[in-house]
Amino acid sequence: MPHYRLYYAPGACSLAPHIALEEIQMAGLADYATTRLLLPAGDQRKSEFLAVNPRGHVPVLGFRLDGQAQTLTENLAILRFLAEQHPQARLWPADALGAARASEWLSWLATDVHAYAFMQVFYPARYAAEAGAQVAVEASGRALLTRYWSDLEARLPSAVLDAGAGEQAYALGAFSVVDAYLIAFYRWAKRYGFAPHERYPRWTALTQRTLARESVRRAFAEERISLDDPLPARPAPTLFQENAA
Ligand SMILES: N[C@@H](CCC(=O)N[C@@H](CS)C(=O)NCC(=O)O)C(=O)O
């Protein structure tokens, strides 16, 4: 049976592959272990982890394939790889258009939403040294995210609002890795004050349906997170200090 190791940080974007691995394990297709990193403690910059992923990011997936040890980074690649290795878990649409839609969602979430907009909100000090400029960077990220959330809400099918729709009422119809990724963003949106539970009924209904899955509850429990976790204190190193480190 395949065995994986997931390097994750609680509530980070690594939550998506964590949920995917739970789905795969619960279907009896593989098992996995985890290594937990605490980002505020700087675990991602420690030499043990940089030896695994010199980019200093989670998620990382470790596994053996054809006798070779592999480490795979990047959510989009990891989610697609897991889904393709375990088609019986049905985490990725089988038809060509559905598959393209899955890539469309994951790519947009990883690049525009995460790398472009959220990073400005998470780490304004990485973009500007001066405090006033950092406020402007964060405001820019927040304005982008507000636009993106409306786009996201409009793209979700109205069927997600139908409490009786059951297993066919996820972002792409059936449950997929897209839903596993979306719930991580919903939690961030909530923590960072975007009040998705008040403003985005489709995204909220989708999140509740996703959260009701056993795999998702297990991943949340192992990461010791909830949708209501408060915002952590922010270390906010300056650009100058980061460069000097
Ligand atoms: N492009 C990567 C980004 C991964 C990423 O930014 N991960 C964050 C957690 S959500 C991280 O490890 N951040 C650590 C840091 O920036 O110091 C992906 O999509 O997997």
Short mmCIF file of C-alpha atoms and ligand atoms in Angstrom, two decimals:
data_model
loop_
_atom_site.label_atom_id
_atom_site.label_comp_id
_atom_site.label_asym_id
_atom_site.label_seq_id
_atom_site.Cartn_x
_atom_site.Cartn_y
_atom_site.Cartn_z
CA MET A 1 0.00 0.00 0.00
CA PRO A 2 1.43 3.46 -0.83
CA HIS A 3 2.62 5.48 2.14
CA TYR A 4 2.90 9.26 2.16
CA ARG A 5 4.33 11.86 4.48
CA LEU A 6 2.72 15.31 4.53
CA TYR A 7 4.60 18.30 5.89
CA TYR A 8 1.92 20.71 7.00
CA ALA A 9 1.33 23.75 9.18
CA PRO A 10 -1.94 24.06 11.12
CA GLY A 11 -4.58 25.83 9.04
CA ALA A 12 -2.16 26.60 6.19
CA CYS A 13 -2.85 25.80 2.55
CA SER A 14 -1.49 22.32 3.34
CA LEU A 15 -4.96 21.65 4.79
CA ALA A 16 -6.12 20.77 1.26
CA PRO A 17 -3.72 17.84 0.71
CA HIS A 18 -4.31 16.84 4.33
CA ILE A 19 -8.02 16.41 3.55
CA ALA A 20 -7.21 14.62 0.28
CA LEU A 21 -4.94 12.18 2.15
CA GLU A 22 -7.70 11.53 4.71
CA GLU A 23 -10.13 10.76 1.88
CA ILE A 24 -7.60 8.38 0.31
CA GLN A 25 -6.76 6.71 3.61
CA MET A 26 -10.42 6.32 4.57
CA ALA A 27 -11.04 4.64 1.21
CA GLY A 28 -8.30 2.14 2.11
CA LEU A 29 -6.10 3.18 -0.83
CA ALA A 30 -2.99 4.42 1.02
CA ASP A 31 -1.86 5.57 4.43
CA TYR A 32 0.07 8.59 5.54
CA ALA A 33 1.96 10.23 8.38
CA THR A 34 2.48 13.91 9.05
CA THR A 35 5.21 16.29 10.12
CA ARG A 36 3.83 19.42 11.76
CA LEU A 37 5.53 22.77 11.30
CA LEU A 38 4.71 25.94 13.21
CA LEU A 39 5.12 28.88 10.84
CA PRO A 40 5.07 31.60 13.54
CA ALA A 41 7.97 29.75 15.22
CA GLY A 42 9.89 29.82 11.92
CA ASP A 43 10.04 26.02 11.50
CA GLN A 44 9.88 26.50 7.72
CA ARG A 45 13.25 28.29 7.79
CA LYS A 46 15.05 25.66 9.89
CA SER A 47 17.75 23.61 8.20
CA GLU A 48 15.94 20.27 8.74
CA PHE A 49 12.99 21.51 6.73
CA LEU A 50 14.99 23.43 4.13
CA ALA A 51 16.73 20.13 3.38
CA VAL A 52 13.28 18.78 2.46
CA ASN A 53 12.02 21.88 0.65
CA PRO A 54 14.58 24.64 0.00
CA ARG A 55 11.66 26.95 -0.86
CA GLY A 56 10.66 26.93 2.81
CA HIS A 57 6.98 26.29 2.13
CA VAL A 58 4.38 23.76 3.13
CA PRO A 59 2.84 21.60 1.81
CA VAL A 60 5.41 18.99 0.91
CA LEU A 61 4.48 15.43 0.06
CA GLY A 62 7.08 12.71 0.59
CA PHE A 63 6.66 9.22 -0.89
CA ARG A 64 8.41 6.41 -2.73
CA LEU A 65 7.60 5.63 -6.35
CA ASP A 66 9.29 2.82 -8.31
CA GLY A 67 11.79 2.49 -5.48
CA GLN A 68 12.79 6.16 -5.60
CA ALA A 69 12.21 8.62 -2.75
CA GLN A 70 10.32 11.69 -4.00
CA THR A 71 9.34 15.01 -2.52
CA LEU A 72 6.66 17.01 -4.27
CA THR A 73 5.85 20.65 -3.57
CA GLU A 74 3.10 23.05 -4.74
CA ASN A 75 -0.52 22.46 -3.83
CA LEU A 76 -1.71 22.24 -7.39
CA ALA A 77 0.83 19.51 -8.23
CA ILE A 78 0.30 17.59 -4.99
CA LEU A 79 -3.50 17.63 -5.21
CA ARG A 80 -3.51 16.54 -8.82
CA PHE A 81 -0.90 13.84 -8.21
CA LEU A 82 -2.81 12.36 -5.27
CA ALA A 83 -6.07 12.41 -7.20
CA GLU A 84 -4.49 10.74 -10.23
CA GLN A 85 -2.68 8.11 -8.19
CA HIS A 86 -5.93 7.16 -6.50
CA PRO A 87 -8.77 7.56 -9.01
CA GLN A 88 -11.05 5.37 -6.86
CA ALA A 89 -11.08 8.16 -4.26
CA ARG A 90 -12.79 10.32 -6.91
CA LEU A 91 -11.12 13.54 -5.94
CA TRP A 92 -10.77 14.91 -9.48
CA PRO A 93 -13.45 15.00 -12.21
CA ALA A 94 -13.11 12.26 -14.81
CA ASP A 95 -14.41 14.25 -17.81
CA ALA A 96 -12.15 16.65 -19.73
CA LEU A 97 -14.11 19.81 -18.99
CA GLY A 98 -14.54 18.94 -15.31
CA ALA A 99 -10.80 18.25 -15.06
CA ALA A 100 -10.03 21.60 -16.69
CA ARG A 101 -12.41 23.31 -14.26
CA ALA A 102 -10.55 21.72 -11.35
CA SER A 103 -7.25 23.10 -12.71
CA GLU A 104 -8.93 26.47 -13.30
CA TRP A 105 -10.04 26.70 -9.64
CA LEU A 106 -6.75 25.45 -8.17
CA SER A 107 -4.64 27.70 -10.36
CA TRP A 108 -6.67 30.81 -9.56
CA LEU A 109 -6.70 30.06 -5.83
CA ALA A 110 -2.95 29.34 -5.72
CA THR A 111 -1.87 32.35 -7.76
CA ASP A 112 -4.31 35.28 -7.71
CA VAL A 113 -5.94 34.62 -4.36
CA HIS A 114 -3.05 33.17 -2.33
CA ALA A 115 0.24 34.33 -3.87
CA TYR A 116 -0.91 37.72 -5.10
CA ALA A 117 -3.65 39.02 -2.79
CA PHE A 118 -3.43 37.11 0.50
CA MET A 119 0.35 37.44 0.73
CA GLN A 120 -0.06 41.23 0.81
CA VAL A 121 -2.41 40.84 3.79
CA PHE A 122 -0.34 38.16 5.55
CA TYR A 123 3.08 39.71 5.07
CA PRO A 124 2.90 43.42 4.09
CA ALA A 125 6.41 43.85 5.52
CA ARG A 126 7.78 41.63 2.76
CA TYR A 127 6.71 44.27 0.23
CA ALA A 128 7.61 47.54 1.90
CA ALA A 129 9.99 48.60 4.67
CA GLU A 130 8.12 51.68 5.82
CA ALA A 131 5.11 51.30 8.15
CA GLY A 132 2.79 53.57 6.14
CA ALA A 133 3.61 51.74 2.94
CA GLN A 134 2.89 48.43 4.68
CA VAL A 135 -0.60 49.68 5.56
CA ALA A 136 -1.12 50.50 1.87
CA VAL A 137 0.09 47.05 0.80
CA GLU A 138 -2.32 45.35 3.18
CA ALA A 139 -5.18 47.56 1.98
CA SER A 140 -4.35 46.64 -1.61
CA GLY A 141 -4.49 42.93 -0.75
CA ARG A 142 -7.80 43.37 1.06
CA ALA A 143 -9.35 45.25 -1.88
CA LEU A 144 -8.27 42.49 -4.24
CA LEU A 145 -9.66 39.79 -1.98
CA THR A 146 -13.02 41.56 -1.65
CA ARG A 147 -13.30 41.48 -5.45
CA TYR A 148 -12.16 37.88 -5.61
CA TRP A 149 -14.73 36.74 -3.01
CA SER A 150 -17.58 38.13 -5.14
CA ASP A 151 -16.18 36.32 -8.16
CA LEU A 152 -15.84 33.11 -6.16
CA GLU A 153 -19.40 33.34 -4.82
CA ALA A 154 -20.80 33.91 -8.33
CA ARG A 155 -18.91 30.91 -9.73
CA LEU A 156 -20.22 28.44 -7.16
CA PRO A 157 -23.29 26.55 -8.39
CA SER A 158 -26.60 27.58 -6.82
CA ALA A 159 -27.12 23.88 -5.98
CA VAL A 160 -24.78 24.30 -3.00
CA LEU A 161 -27.63 26.18 -1.30
CA ASP A 162 -29.95 23.18 -1.58
CA ALA A 163 -29.71 21.37 1.75
CA GLY A 164 -31.17 18.22 0.16
CA ALA A 165 -28.71 18.12 -2.76
CA GLY A 166 -26.30 15.85 -0.86
CA GLU A 167 -23.25 14.53 -2.64
CA GLN A 168 -23.70 16.51 -5.87
CA ALA A 169 -23.61 19.99 -4.37
CA TYR A 170 -19.93 20.84 -4.22
CA ALA A 171 -17.96 23.36 -6.30
CA LEU A 172 -17.73 20.99 -9.29
CA GLY A 173 -20.80 18.90 -8.53
CA ALA A 174 -19.25 15.91 -6.73
CA PHE A 175 -16.71 16.49 -3.94
CA SER A 176 -13.20 17.18 -5.26
CA VAL A 177 -9.85 18.58 -4.17
CA VAL A 178 -11.23 22.02 -5.08
CA ASP A 179 -13.56 21.87 -2.05
CA ALA A 180 -10.65 20.78 0.14
CA TYR A 181 -8.68 23.83 -1.00
CA LEU A 182 -11.64 26.24 -0.76
CA ILE A 183 -12.27 25.49 2.90
CA ALA A 184 -8.73 26.61 3.79
CA PHE A 185 -9.44 29.97 2.11
CA TYR A 186 -12.81 30.30 3.83
CA ARG A 187 -11.12 29.88 7.21
CA TRP A 188 -8.53 32.54 6.31
CA ALA A 189 -11.26 34.88 5.05
CA LYS A 190 -13.10 34.49 8.33
CA ARG A 191 -10.01 35.02 10.48
CA TYR A 192 -8.94 38.09 8.55
CA GLY A 193 -12.30 39.80 8.99
CA PHE A 194 -13.99 39.30 5.61
CA ALA A 195 -17.06 37.82 7.36
CA PRO A 196 -17.80 35.24 4.65
CA HIS A 197 -20.50 33.72 6.92
CA GLU A 198 -22.43 37.02 6.62
CA ARG A 199 -21.69 37.91 3.00
CA TYR A 200 -21.30 34.79 0.89
CA PRO A 201 -24.16 32.30 1.32
CA ARG A 202 -23.03 29.84 -1.34
CA TRP A 203 -19.47 29.69 -0.07
CA THR A 204 -20.79 29.31 3.48
CA ALA A 205 -23.19 26.49 2.54
CA LEU A 206 -20.38 24.76 0.64
CA THR A 207 -18.09 25.12 3.64
CA GLN A 208 -20.67 23.60 6.00
CA ARG A 209 -21.19 20.66 3.64
CA THR A 210 -17.43 20.16 3.30
CA LEU A 211 -16.94 20.42 7.06
CA ALA A 212 -19.50 17.69 7.63
CA ARG A 213 -17.29 15.16 5.83
CA GLU A 214 -15.47 12.74 8.11
CA SER A 215 -12.18 13.33 6.25
CA VAL A 216 -12.40 17.06 6.85
CA ARG A 217 -13.30 16.69 10.52
CA ARG A 218 -10.32 14.37 10.97
CA ALA A 219 -7.91 16.76 9.25
CA PHE A 220 -9.22 19.69 11.34
CA ALA A 221 -8.88 17.59 14.52
CA GLU A 222 -5.32 16.53 13.75
CA GLU A 223 -4.31 20.11 12.90
CA ARG A 224 -6.15 21.29 16.06
CA ILE A 225 -7.94 24.04 14.16
CA SER A 226 -11.52 25.24 13.78
CA LEU A 227 -13.33 27.73 11.58
CA ASP A 228 -13.50 30.09 14.57
CA ASP A 229 -9.84 30.33 15.49
CA PRO A 230 -8.87 33.93 16.24
CA LEU A 231 -6.20 35.77 14.28
CA PRO A 232 -2.70 35.08 15.62
CA ALA A 233 -0.29 37.79 16.71
CA ARG A 234 1.72 38.84 13.67
CA PRO A 235 5.52 38.80 13.81
CA ALA A 236 5.76 41.08 10.72
CA PRO A 237 9.53 41.18 10.14
CA THR A 238 10.64 44.12 8.05
CA LEU A 239 11.91 43.63 4.51
CA PHE A 240 15.32 44.85 5.66
CA GLN A 241 15.54 42.29 8.49
CA GLU A 242 14.43 39.47 6.21
CA ASN A 243 17.10 40.33 3.67
CA ALA A 244 19.70 40.59 6.39
CA ALA A 245 18.81 37.19 7.88
N1 LIG B 1 3.09 28.13 -4.19
C1 LIG B 1 2.99 27.34 -2.99
C2 LIG B 1 2.81 28.28 -1.82
C3 LIG B 1 2.87 27.57 -0.52
C4 LIG B 1 2.84 28.54 0.64
O1 LIG B 1 2.96 29.77 0.49
N2 LIG B 1 2.69 27.99 1.83
C5 LIG B 1 2.66 28.80 3.01
C6 LIG B 1 1.59 28.31 3.98
S1 LIG B 1 -0.04 28.55 3.36
C7 LIG B 1 4.00 28.73 3.72
O2 LIG B 1 4.56 27.67 3.88
N3 LIG B 1 4.49 29.89 4.12
C8 LIG B 1 5.71 29.98 4.85
C9 LIG B 1 6.40 31.29 4.60
O3 LIG B 1 6.01 32.01 3.65
O4 LIG B 1 7.32 31.60 5.35
C10 LIG B 1 1.80 26.37 -3.10
O5 LIG B 1 0.81 26.73 -3.73
O6 LIG B 1 1.88 25.25 -2.56
#
